[in-house]
Structure formats: C-alpha cells, structure tokens
Amino acid sequence: MTENLTIIKNFVTDSFGIKIPDELLADLQRNVKFFCEEYNLDEDSFVYKIKNNSFSDEELTNFVNIITIGETHFFRDQKLFVELENKIIPDLLETKSSLHALSIGCSTGEEPYSLSILFDKISKGFLKRNLLIDSIDINKISLEKAKAGIYPEWSFRNTPKWVKDGYFNHINGSYYLNERIKESVNFSCFNLKEIDKNIISPTLYYDIIICRNIFIYFDKQTINNTLVYIYNHLNLGGIFITSPSESGYIDTSILKKYNPLNSSIFVKTNKEITSTHIKSEVVAKENRKALRSDSAIIIKKPSNSQHNTVTNTLSYDDILIKGKDKYTNHQIDEAFNLFLKCNELNPLEVKPYFYMGIIKQELGEFTEAKRFLQKALFLSPKEIGVLTVYHNLLVNLNDNEHLLISKRLNAISFEDKQNYKDDLFNLV
C-alpha cells in the first residue's frame, strides 16, 4: 500500500467511520481518482487537502456521495415484512395509538417507505393509528432522491404487486409515491461517526429501529456508539431490526431475539442500561474458525452438533441439493452454511461460490456478493450464468466493470448459448 493510499484510507475512517478492508482499496483508489478528475486534482493534491484540512463543504459532500453506495429496493427481505405484517406491528398497535420508527442508513428511501406502506395497510383495521419515521443517511444525493419519492422499475424487484398498484402513480416510466406516505417520513443527513457527539435527537424514543447492512462498512468504535444510541433510544418492548450477518454484535442482555427462528429481529427487554460493549471480539473469534483465509465474510457455524454430524456424512452433491432445497424454502442462513460446507469439501467447484453470491445479493450485501461471484468467474471465466448475474450486479452498483463483462458475454457464440445445459439458473 502506498503512503498516499494509507493516508486516504485513514482519512475516510477517521472522518466518516467507514472502514476500508484491504480487498476494497482498489475501489477506494478508483473513487478518489473519479473525485480528483471532477475537481481537476491529482492524488498528491487530494492528500494535501487531507493534511491541511482544506476541503470545502461541497467537496466533502461530493466525496462522501462517491464512496458510499446506496442500494436497496422496496420490501427487501420478504420474511422480515411478513413478520412485521402478521405479528410485530399488530402487537404494537394493540397498546399504542401512534408509533415512532428510525431507519439508519436509509439510502434512497425504499426501506422507510416500505415500512410506512405496510403500516398504512395494517392500520386500516385500527382507529386513528399513526406512524412517523425518522430516516438518516450520510449521502445527500441519496437523500434528495428519497425526498422526491420517484423511483424506477428496478426499485420494485421482488416487490409485491399491491405495493405499486396501491401506492404509486406510473408516469412516463417512473413511479411517483403517494404524498400521504411521503409525509410520514422525515429524512436527515447524518454522519454516524458523530453519533456520540451530535445525537440524532436526545429526546426521541422509538418503537422500531432498523439498521441493516450498515455495520459492515464501519469501524468498531462507530458500531459501538451506534448500538449504545439504539439501546438507549428504543422503548421497552421496542423492536430492533438488523441483518443476520450483523446480529452477532447485539448485546443479548438488552435485546432478546423476537423470534427464535429469525436471527435479525430483536426486542428490548432490559430497561436499565448502565454500560454495554459490542461483541466484535467474540464474533471475530468465531468467524476465524468459519472463514477461509481469502474471505472477509462474517459467517457463523451452525451450533447444532447433530446437524453438523449429519452434514459431515453427506457427499458434496447431497449437501448441494440440500442447500438448494433450503434456499427454495427461504431458509437463507441454513442454505448459505450448506453451500459454505460444499466449498470446504471442494474449493475448486464454481457452484457454491455462485450460490453464495446469489444469497448475499438477495440480502443486499453487495460487496460480499461481488467477491463470491468474482471467485466463481475465476474458476469458470466463460460460465454464462455467472457472467450474467455478475453483469447485472455491476449494473446495479453503477460499476463500469459491467462494460467489460458485457463484452465477454457478447463474445460467447450463439451456439454455445443455445447448448448451455448447466443448472446454475435453477436457483435464481
């Protein structure tokens, strides 16, 4: 790593709390180059601005917009919204006339708007029930898009049809959100790095807090400060929603699993909070046992010893089939662990990497999805299924590498495409 890149990496972490793992340094350098081209700078001039703290507010805002990726869609994670619709929100409405929610890392607004739409659907069976959602993100461009409430077709992938039909007007290829839903969500620009100094609101307490796929981007201290805020500003009996891969950070003496079968939803059971700490050291120790040396994905091994014994007696093909069955039945965590086991049995087989990439993409963990798909392509550079899925992911991320992948796809002959017999698409 060059001295300049080290300075830039530390600047990003110190200023915004965003951690840059070594495998993403090339992305960071590419983003810096893009920023420098926009402002007619070179890398040395950029580093000079860091050392002399001479960035303008506009420059800092634009740099943050470049290095933060906002990616989501309406009603992402169907299992979560089924739980919210069937149990969580109705139970809260039995005792409260109004609910207050917080969405941390709201990106372009699909997540908080999804919550508001679902609440509107459910609350029609109750009298005078209201929901107000505070939503924060550091990316001002994403926030402006969220406030506008205008979305392309891509924002509705895997979204129930009733959402578009009931809450959006389709005009000239874009979808305009119902004004009543827009008014229920308040968007603010906020740097989580400052959460211990510049509190979102010291007097507000929430019934639901959502913070999903956020911690993977931040350093330990920022995660800790964010969790302390969440613990202290969640009402007793309130619901905290994270992602399965980040649930290991949670202090279970404060938040208990809402449903033993769901690892991403927690309920606050402890009113008195005197001190807390994130359990990153424990998680890291567990992860080292479960990770291959070339992976940076957080994966816990199954705790059920009987399950492990059965799995160990199965062949690679048997475990692969079992993993696909689990995925088909929406048992995502179990499916991922089975594909991981396949990878351990045969690290040179393309399918486990492909399947794990698909799962990570579905969970919205796009950096991890990209790494898995890259490994699949390394093993099988002309695999049509992998190329296609990887190409679509890159387009989604506005990554110009998709142009290169598109050329590789176009270079495959029509006959080869017609004769393509692999079952990679069976999972998609």
Tab-separated table of C-alpha atoms in Angstrom:
chain	number	residue	atom	x	y	z
A	1	MET	CA	0.000	0.000	0.000
A	2	THR	CA	1.371	3.422	-0.953
A	3	GLU	CA	1.771	6.173	1.627
A	4	ASN	CA	-0.922	8.249	-0.091
A	5	LEU	CA	-3.415	5.403	-0.037
A	6	THR	CA	-2.746	4.798	3.661
A	7	ILE	CA	-3.425	8.476	4.403
A	8	ILE	CA	-6.642	8.417	2.340
A	9	LYS	CA	-7.850	5.195	3.970
A	10	ASN	CA	-7.263	6.612	7.464
A	11	PHE	CA	-8.984	9.869	6.488
A	12	VAL	CA	-12.135	8.012	5.401
A	13	THR	CA	-12.244	6.027	8.647
A	14	ASP	CA	-11.410	8.960	10.936
A	15	SER	CA	-13.820	11.369	9.251
A	16	PHE	CA	-16.777	9.130	8.481
A	17	GLY	CA	-16.223	5.935	10.491
A	18	ILE	CA	-16.175	3.922	7.260
A	19	LYS	CA	-13.686	1.083	7.318
A	20	ILE	CA	-11.913	0.120	4.111
A	21	PRO	CA	-10.700	-3.513	4.096
A	22	ASP	CA	-7.588	-4.219	2.060
A	23	GLU	CA	-9.562	-6.040	-0.625
A	24	LEU	CA	-11.517	-2.815	-1.330
A	25	LEU	CA	-8.514	-0.476	-1.545
A	26	ALA	CA	-8.605	-0.624	-5.342
A	27	ASP	CA	-12.221	0.587	-5.209
A	28	LEU	CA	-11.201	3.419	-2.873
A	29	GLN	CA	-8.374	4.448	-5.177
A	30	ARG	CA	-10.735	4.389	-8.162
A	31	ASN	CA	-13.254	6.571	-6.295
A	32	VAL	CA	-10.528	9.062	-5.347
A	33	LYS	CA	-9.432	9.206	-8.982
A	34	PHE	CA	-13.021	9.900	-10.042
A	35	PHE	CA	-13.298	12.687	-7.449
A	36	CYS	CA	-9.964	14.207	-8.492
A	37	GLU	CA	-10.975	14.251	-12.159
A	38	GLU	CA	-14.161	16.108	-11.241
A	39	TYR	CA	-12.192	18.805	-9.366
A	40	ASN	CA	-9.109	18.855	-11.619
A	41	LEU	CA	-6.834	17.497	-8.881
A	42	ASP	CA	-4.185	14.815	-8.729
A	43	GLU	CA	-3.751	12.324	-5.892
A	44	ASP	CA	-0.979	14.352	-4.219
A	45	SER	CA	-3.235	17.429	-4.177
A	46	PHE	CA	-6.004	15.349	-2.634
A	47	VAL	CA	-3.654	14.174	0.126
A	48	TYR	CA	-2.500	17.767	0.639
A	49	LYS	CA	-6.126	18.759	1.289
A	50	ILE	CA	-6.386	15.973	3.865
A	51	LYS	CA	-3.231	17.062	5.684
A	52	ASN	CA	-4.283	20.707	5.718
A	53	ASN	CA	-7.991	20.134	6.319
A	54	SER	CA	-8.754	22.353	3.316
A	55	PHE	CA	-11.752	20.601	1.775
A	56	SER	CA	-14.771	22.793	1.157
A	57	ASP	CA	-18.156	21.617	2.401
A	58	GLU	CA	-19.178	20.920	-1.194
A	59	GLU	CA	-16.055	18.826	-1.827
A	60	LEU	CA	-16.585	16.755	1.314
A	61	THR	CA	-20.238	16.196	0.456
A	62	ASN	CA	-19.404	15.048	-3.066
A	63	PHE	CA	-16.611	12.784	-1.848
A	64	VAL	CA	-18.963	11.098	0.613
A	65	ASN	CA	-21.513	10.653	-2.156
A	66	ILE	CA	-18.895	8.929	-4.289
A	67	ILE	CA	-17.591	6.486	-1.662
A	68	THR	CA	-20.950	5.488	-0.168
A	69	ILE	CA	-23.107	3.065	-2.127
A	70	GLY	CA	-26.845	3.307	-1.630
A	71	GLU	CA	-28.548	0.121	-2.764
A	72	THR	CA	-31.931	-1.203	-1.758
A	73	HIS	CA	-35.409	-1.919	-3.070
A	74	PHE	CA	-38.979	-1.897	-1.790
A	75	PHE	CA	-39.890	-4.702	0.627
A	76	ARG	CA	-36.412	-6.184	0.562
A	77	ASP	CA	-36.368	-9.381	2.645
A	78	GLN	CA	-39.869	-10.798	2.356
A	79	LYS	CA	-39.540	-12.832	5.563
A	80	LEU	CA	-38.976	-9.664	7.576
A	81	PHE	CA	-42.040	-7.900	6.196
A	82	VAL	CA	-44.213	-10.985	6.725
A	83	GLU	CA	-43.164	-10.926	10.396
A	84	LEU	CA	-43.870	-7.188	10.603
A	85	GLU	CA	-47.293	-7.571	8.994
A	86	ASN	CA	-48.505	-10.668	10.829
A	87	LYS	CA	-47.132	-10.096	14.315
A	88	ILE	CA	-44.903	-7.137	15.168
A	89	ILE	CA	-46.943	-4.122	14.016
A	90	PRO	CA	-50.362	-5.530	15.056
A	91	ASP	CA	-48.990	-6.285	18.531
A	92	LEU	CA	-47.583	-2.765	18.874
A	93	LEU	CA	-50.862	-1.235	17.686
A	94	GLU	CA	-52.811	-3.098	20.357
A	95	THR	CA	-51.229	-0.891	23.018
A	96	LYS	CA	-50.195	2.286	21.149
A	97	SER	CA	-52.143	4.849	19.144
A	98	SER	CA	-49.044	6.013	17.308
A	99	LEU	CA	-45.628	4.550	16.547
A	100	HIS	CA	-42.271	6.213	16.028
A	101	ALA	CA	-39.594	4.486	13.934
A	102	LEU	CA	-35.991	5.179	12.941
A	103	SER	CA	-34.258	3.993	9.771
A	104	ILE	CA	-30.448	4.219	9.983
A	105	GLY	CA	-28.705	4.207	6.615
A	106	CYS	CA	-31.927	4.797	4.688
A	107	SER	CA	-30.220	5.342	1.307
A	108	THR	CA	-32.793	6.429	-1.319
A	109	GLY	CA	-35.764	5.767	0.948
A	110	GLU	CA	-37.134	2.410	-0.144
A	111	GLU	CA	-36.760	0.884	3.313
A	112	PRO	CA	-38.565	3.515	5.444
A	113	TYR	CA	-41.217	3.968	2.759
A	114	SER	CA	-41.789	0.195	2.731
A	115	LEU	CA	-42.373	0.307	6.476
A	116	SER	CA	-44.805	3.216	6.099
A	117	ILE	CA	-46.713	1.469	3.285
A	118	LEU	CA	-47.017	-1.722	5.316
A	119	PHE	CA	-48.163	0.224	8.376
A	120	ASP	CA	-50.794	2.006	6.292
A	121	LYS	CA	-52.108	-1.330	5.055
A	122	ILE	CA	-52.259	-2.835	8.561
A	123	SER	CA	-53.542	0.205	10.466
A	124	LYS	CA	-56.733	0.377	8.404
A	125	GLY	CA	-58.103	-2.179	10.850
A	126	PHE	CA	-57.456	0.197	13.765
A	127	LEU	CA	-58.853	3.608	14.637
A	128	LYS	CA	-56.633	6.693	14.368
A	129	ARG	CA	-53.258	4.956	14.325
A	130	ASN	CA	-50.259	6.941	13.083
A	131	LEU	CA	-46.640	6.241	12.186
A	132	LEU	CA	-43.788	8.755	11.953
A	133	ILE	CA	-40.399	7.621	10.637
A	134	ASP	CA	-37.080	9.434	11.068
A	135	SER	CA	-34.582	8.366	8.403
A	136	ILE	CA	-30.883	9.209	8.255
A	137	ASP	CA	-28.051	8.729	5.786
A	138	ILE	CA	-24.739	10.437	5.084
A	139	ASN	CA	-25.242	10.557	1.303
A	140	LYS	CA	-27.034	13.796	0.405
A	141	ILE	CA	-27.705	12.749	-3.176
A	142	SER	CA	-29.456	9.602	-1.961
A	143	LEU	CA	-31.488	11.671	0.487
A	144	GLU	CA	-32.637	14.057	-2.239
A	145	LYS	CA	-33.852	11.079	-4.268
A	146	ALA	CA	-35.633	9.759	-1.184
A	147	LYS	CA	-37.393	13.074	-0.563
A	148	ALA	CA	-38.521	13.227	-4.196
A	149	GLY	CA	-40.175	9.814	-3.906
A	150	ILE	CA	-39.750	8.985	-7.609
A	151	TYR	CA	-38.471	5.514	-8.430
A	152	PRO	CA	-37.563	3.391	-11.474
A	153	GLU	CA	-38.829	-0.109	-12.148
A	154	TRP	CA	-35.587	-1.518	-10.664
A	155	SER	CA	-36.633	-0.391	-7.184
A	156	PHE	CA	-39.530	-2.866	-7.258
A	157	ARG	CA	-37.703	-6.121	-7.975
A	158	ASN	CA	-39.182	-8.858	-5.790
A	159	THR	CA	-41.803	-6.380	-4.514
A	160	PRO	CA	-45.448	-7.470	-4.085
A	161	LYS	CA	-47.674	-6.164	-6.887
A	162	TRP	CA	-50.114	-4.493	-4.472
A	163	VAL	CA	-47.397	-2.035	-3.441
A	164	LYS	CA	-47.047	-0.466	-6.886
A	165	ASP	CA	-50.749	-0.687	-7.631
A	166	GLY	CA	-51.898	0.888	-4.377
A	167	TYR	CA	-49.242	3.466	-3.526
A	168	PHE	CA	-47.609	4.727	-6.728
A	169	ASN	CA	-48.626	6.572	-9.874
A	170	HIS	CA	-46.899	5.316	-13.006
A	171	ILE	CA	-45.938	8.318	-15.155
A	172	ASN	CA	-43.557	8.225	-18.143
A	173	GLY	CA	-41.751	5.126	-16.951
A	174	SER	CA	-41.263	6.309	-13.343
A	175	TYR	CA	-43.234	5.571	-10.186
A	176	TYR	CA	-44.374	8.521	-8.032
A	177	LEU	CA	-45.037	7.739	-4.385
A	178	ASN	CA	-48.324	8.621	-2.684
A	179	GLU	CA	-47.945	12.013	-0.945
A	180	ARG	CA	-49.510	10.730	2.276
A	181	ILE	CA	-46.774	8.096	2.588
A	182	LYS	CA	-44.071	10.650	1.764
A	183	GLU	CA	-45.301	12.924	4.544
A	184	SER	CA	-44.880	10.173	7.140
A	185	VAL	CA	-41.106	10.004	6.639
A	186	ASN	CA	-38.604	12.654	7.674
A	187	PHE	CA	-35.136	12.476	6.027
A	188	SER	CA	-31.966	13.960	7.530
A	189	CYS	CA	-28.276	13.920	6.645
A	190	PHE	CA	-26.290	12.407	9.480
A	191	ASN	CA	-22.750	11.091	9.969
A	192	LEU	CA	-22.787	8.060	12.282
A	193	LYS	CA	-19.184	8.850	13.183
A	194	GLU	CA	-20.599	11.777	15.177
A	195	ILE	CA	-23.433	9.911	16.883
A	196	ASP	CA	-21.775	10.098	20.302
A	197	LYS	CA	-21.361	13.900	19.974
A	198	ASN	CA	-24.185	15.024	17.701
A	199	ILE	CA	-27.113	12.889	18.819
A	200	ILE	CA	-29.894	12.360	16.280
A	201	SER	CA	-32.399	13.507	18.892
A	202	PRO	CA	-31.765	13.149	22.641
A	203	THR	CA	-35.463	13.337	23.492
A	204	LEU	CA	-36.906	10.909	20.935
A	205	TYR	CA	-37.577	7.268	21.685
A	206	TYR	CA	-38.561	4.710	19.108
A	207	ASP	CA	-40.836	1.700	18.861
A	208	ILE	CA	-38.965	0.329	15.828
A	209	ILE	CA	-35.343	0.928	14.810
A	210	ILE	CA	-33.958	-0.502	11.567
A	211	CYS	CA	-30.215	-0.676	10.926
A	212	ARG	CA	-29.425	-3.297	8.270
A	213	ASN	CA	-26.230	-3.944	6.295
A	214	ILE	CA	-24.636	-0.849	7.817
A	215	PHE	CA	-22.095	-2.115	10.348
A	216	ILE	CA	-20.044	-3.925	7.692
A	217	TYR	CA	-18.879	-0.506	6.496
A	218	PHE	CA	-17.912	0.992	9.863
A	219	ASP	CA	-15.121	0.773	12.388
A	220	LYS	CA	-15.554	-0.782	15.805
A	221	GLN	CA	-15.983	2.485	17.726
A	222	THR	CA	-18.684	3.784	15.382
A	223	ILE	CA	-20.562	0.490	15.663
A	224	ASN	CA	-20.311	0.643	19.446
A	225	ASN	CA	-21.552	4.242	19.653
A	226	THR	CA	-24.423	3.498	17.276
A	227	LEU	CA	-25.520	0.470	19.288
A	228	VAL	CA	-25.389	2.444	22.543
A	229	TYR	CA	-27.702	5.028	20.968
A	230	ILE	CA	-30.036	2.282	19.770
A	231	TYR	CA	-30.114	0.585	23.185
A	232	ASN	CA	-30.871	3.866	24.946
A	233	HIS	CA	-33.445	5.230	22.480
A	234	LEU	CA	-35.506	2.104	21.890
A	235	ASN	CA	-38.644	1.925	24.001
A	236	LEU	CA	-39.084	-1.006	26.337
A	237	GLY	CA	-40.745	-3.674	24.221
A	238	GLY	CA	-39.499	-1.890	21.089
A	239	ILE	CA	-38.203	-3.772	18.058
A	240	PHE	CA	-34.692	-3.582	16.611
A	241	ILE	CA	-34.099	-4.975	13.115
A	242	THR	CA	-30.644	-5.718	11.724
A	243	SER	CA	-29.237	-8.186	9.195
A	244	PRO	CA	-28.435	-11.823	10.077
A	245	SER	CA	-24.739	-11.257	9.418
A	246	GLU	CA	-24.656	-8.354	11.919
A	247	SER	CA	-26.734	-9.924	14.688
A	248	GLY	CA	-23.583	-11.135	16.450
A	249	TYR	CA	-22.878	-7.569	17.566
A	250	ILE	CA	-26.026	-7.384	19.689
A	251	ASP	CA	-25.833	-7.360	23.494
A	252	THR	CA	-28.393	-10.040	24.305
A	253	SER	CA	-28.682	-8.904	27.901
A	254	ILE	CA	-30.502	-5.855	26.496
A	255	LEU	CA	-32.123	-7.140	23.324
A	256	LYS	CA	-33.580	-10.637	23.017
A	257	LYS	CA	-34.491	-12.444	19.822
A	258	TYR	CA	-38.096	-11.649	18.955
A	259	ASN	CA	-38.500	-14.970	17.180
A	260	PRO	CA	-36.052	-17.831	17.862
A	261	LEU	CA	-36.244	-18.763	14.167
A	262	ASN	CA	-35.252	-15.283	12.971
A	263	SER	CA	-31.746	-14.016	13.727
A	264	SER	CA	-32.300	-10.410	12.647
A	265	ILE	CA	-35.229	-9.192	14.819
A	266	PHE	CA	-34.764	-8.267	18.483
A	267	VAL	CA	-36.976	-6.877	21.252
A	268	LYS	CA	-35.806	-4.661	24.097
A	269	THR	CA	-36.378	-6.397	27.438
A	270	ASN	CA	-33.951	-4.601	29.744
A	271	LYS	CA	-34.988	-1.098	30.773
A	272	GLU	CA	-31.902	-0.222	32.825
A	273	ILE	CA	-28.757	0.176	30.710
A	274	THR	CA	-25.657	1.122	32.627
A	275	SER	CA	-22.951	0.080	30.165
A	276	THR	CA	-22.522	-2.039	27.107
A	277	HIS	CA	-19.994	-3.050	24.523
A	278	ILE	CA	-20.169	-4.653	21.131
A	279	LYS	CA	-19.198	-8.269	20.986
A	280	SER	CA	-16.940	-7.865	17.976
A	281	GLU	CA	-14.038	-9.677	19.611
A	282	VAL	CA	-16.218	-12.718	20.249
A	283	VAL	CA	-17.693	-12.580	16.767
A	284	ALA	CA	-14.266	-12.243	15.209
A	285	LYS	CA	-13.001	-15.278	17.130
A	286	GLU	CA	-15.945	-17.369	15.910
A	287	ASN	CA	-15.544	-16.081	12.381
A	288	ARG	CA	-11.876	-17.038	12.170
A	289	LYS	CA	-12.913	-20.629	12.653
A	290	ALA	CA	-15.538	-20.442	9.917
A	291	LEU	CA	-13.740	-18.358	7.294
A	292	ARG	CA	-11.349	-19.379	4.579
A	293	SER	CA	-8.168	-17.315	4.567
A	294	ASP	CA	-9.200	-15.453	1.400
A	295	SER	CA	-12.639	-14.393	2.624
A	296	ALA	CA	-13.806	-11.454	4.702
A	297	ILE	CA	-17.402	-12.557	5.114
A	298	ILE	CA	-18.936	-12.883	8.573
A	299	ILE	CA	-20.287	-16.432	8.831
A	300	LYS	CA	-21.197	-18.363	11.956
A	301	LYS	CA	-21.017	-22.118	12.023
A	302	PRO	CA	-24.258	-23.882	12.945
A	303	SER	CA	-24.475	-24.544	16.660
A	304	ASN	CA	-26.491	-27.750	16.307
A	305	SER	CA	-23.927	-30.531	16.690
A	306	GLN	CA	-26.352	-33.170	15.443
A	307	HIS	CA	-26.885	-31.203	12.262
A	308	ASN	CA	-23.121	-30.944	11.775
A	309	THR	CA	-22.712	-34.688	12.230
A	310	VAL	CA	-25.363	-35.423	9.620
A	311	THR	CA	-23.865	-32.889	7.219
A	312	ASN	CA	-20.418	-34.369	7.624
A	313	THR	CA	-21.692	-37.767	6.479
A	314	LEU	CA	-23.222	-36.398	3.264
A	315	SER	CA	-21.431	-36.132	-0.048
A	316	TYR	CA	-20.759	-32.869	-1.848
A	317	ASP	CA	-23.666	-33.468	-4.243
A	318	ASP	CA	-26.044	-34.336	-1.393
A	319	ILE	CA	-25.161	-31.165	0.507
A	320	LEU	CA	-25.515	-29.083	-2.654
A	321	ILE	CA	-29.016	-30.443	-3.250
A	322	LYS	CA	-29.901	-29.902	0.413
A	323	GLY	CA	-28.668	-26.301	0.185
A	324	LYS	CA	-30.783	-25.622	-2.890
A	325	ASP	CA	-33.835	-27.081	-1.120
A	326	LYS	CA	-33.225	-24.826	1.892
A	327	TYR	CA	-32.934	-21.795	-0.365
A	328	THR	CA	-36.124	-22.696	-2.221
A	329	ASN	CA	-37.907	-22.798	1.153
A	330	HIS	CA	-36.484	-19.366	2.074
A	331	GLN	CA	-34.204	-20.779	4.791
A	332	ILE	CA	-31.408	-18.464	3.722
A	333	ASP	CA	-28.989	-18.865	6.627
A	334	GLU	CA	-29.163	-22.667	6.529
A	335	ALA	CA	-28.714	-22.657	2.750
A	336	PHE	CA	-25.675	-20.392	2.971
A	337	ASN	CA	-23.999	-22.615	5.555
A	338	LEU	CA	-24.625	-25.700	3.417
A	339	PHE	CA	-23.086	-24.020	0.370
A	340	LEU	CA	-20.174	-22.987	2.565
A	341	LYS	CA	-19.746	-26.651	3.532
A	342	CYS	CA	-19.747	-27.568	-0.165
A	343	ASN	CA	-16.990	-25.018	-0.680
A	344	GLU	CA	-14.936	-26.592	2.103
A	345	LEU	CA	-15.349	-30.040	0.536
A	346	ASN	CA	-14.497	-28.836	-2.965
A	347	PRO	CA	-12.964	-25.332	-3.048
A	348	LEU	CA	-12.425	-25.534	-6.823
A	349	GLU	CA	-16.111	-26.041	-7.671
A	350	VAL	CA	-17.855	-22.983	-9.113
A	351	LYS	CA	-21.433	-23.594	-7.947
A	352	PRO	CA	-21.032	-22.932	-4.177
A	353	TYR	CA	-19.407	-19.557	-4.886
A	354	PHE	CA	-22.190	-18.714	-7.327
A	355	TYR	CA	-24.961	-19.704	-4.930
A	356	MET	CA	-23.389	-17.826	-2.009
A	357	GLY	CA	-23.072	-14.769	-4.267
A	358	ILE	CA	-26.762	-15.002	-5.154
A	359	ILE	CA	-27.743	-15.211	-1.469
A	360	LYS	CA	-25.566	-12.266	-0.484
A	361	GLN	CA	-27.031	-10.238	-3.336
A	362	GLU	CA	-30.546	-11.059	-2.153
A	363	LEU	CA	-29.632	-9.938	1.359
A	364	GLY	CA	-28.374	-6.649	-0.047
A	365	GLU	CA	-24.773	-7.407	0.939
A	366	PHE	CA	-23.431	-6.440	-2.462
A	367	THR	CA	-19.726	-6.164	-1.667
A	368	GLU	CA	-19.731	-9.744	-0.415
A	369	ALA	CA	-21.878	-10.898	-3.354
A	370	LYS	CA	-19.378	-9.363	-5.727
A	371	ARG	CA	-16.439	-11.204	-4.148
A	372	PHE	CA	-18.176	-14.577	-4.291
A	373	LEU	CA	-19.153	-14.093	-7.935
A	374	GLN	CA	-15.629	-12.989	-8.796
A	375	LYS	CA	-14.296	-16.235	-7.342
A	376	ALA	CA	-16.833	-18.192	-9.393
A	377	LEU	CA	-15.672	-16.397	-12.540
A	378	PHE	CA	-12.028	-17.037	-11.707
A	379	LEU	CA	-12.799	-20.767	-11.670
A	380	SER	CA	-15.067	-20.650	-14.740
A	381	PRO	CA	-14.444	-17.458	-16.787
A	382	LYS	CA	-16.970	-18.343	-19.516
A	383	GLU	CA	-19.830	-19.588	-17.333
A	384	ILE	CA	-22.850	-17.880	-18.856
A	385	GLY	CA	-24.948	-17.975	-15.685
A	386	VAL	CA	-22.246	-16.416	-13.518
A	387	LEU	CA	-21.361	-13.815	-16.138
A	388	THR	CA	-24.991	-12.759	-16.472
A	389	VAL	CA	-25.675	-12.461	-12.735
A	390	TYR	CA	-22.347	-10.693	-12.128
A	391	HIS	CA	-23.063	-8.295	-15.013
A	392	ASN	CA	-26.480	-7.404	-13.556
A	393	LEU	CA	-24.949	-6.820	-10.122
A	394	LEU	CA	-22.332	-4.454	-11.578
A	395	VAL	CA	-25.002	-2.508	-13.460
A	396	ASN	CA	-26.964	-2.233	-10.218
A	397	LEU	CA	-23.882	-0.857	-8.451
A	398	ASN	CA	-23.068	1.569	-11.295
A	399	ASP	CA	-19.710	-0.196	-11.602
A	400	ASN	CA	-18.163	0.402	-15.033
A	401	GLU	CA	-16.691	-3.092	-14.985
A	402	HIS	CA	-20.075	-4.210	-16.349
A	403	LEU	CA	-18.934	-2.948	-19.774
A	404	LEU	CA	-16.093	-5.465	-19.761
A	405	ILE	CA	-18.393	-8.292	-18.644
A	406	SER	CA	-20.878	-7.319	-21.325
A	407	LYS	CA	-18.164	-7.730	-23.951
A	408	ARG	CA	-17.306	-11.160	-22.576
A	409	LEU	CA	-20.965	-12.191	-22.783
A	410	ASN	CA	-21.290	-10.898	-26.318
A	411	ALA	CA	-18.189	-12.855	-27.335
A	412	ILE	CA	-19.889	-16.155	-26.471
A	413	SER	CA	-21.267	-17.724	-29.626
A	414	PHE	CA	-24.979	-18.194	-30.193
A	415	GLU	CA	-24.421	-21.939	-30.442
A	416	ASP	CA	-22.716	-22.060	-27.064
A	417	LYS	CA	-25.604	-20.155	-25.515
A	418	GLN	CA	-28.122	-22.480	-27.121
A	419	ASN	CA	-26.221	-25.538	-25.909
A	420	TYR	CA	-25.913	-24.205	-22.380
A	421	LYS	CA	-27.113	-27.049	-20.127
A	422	ASP	CA	-25.780	-26.095	-16.707
A	423	ASP	CA	-28.333	-25.734	-13.898
A	424	LEU	CA	-26.919	-22.533	-12.399
A	425	PHE	CA	-30.098	-20.571	-13.138
A	426	ASN	CA	-32.269	-23.066	-11.244
A	427	LEU	CA	-31.551	-21.137	-8.066
A	428	VAL	CA	-32.235	-17.660	-9.381
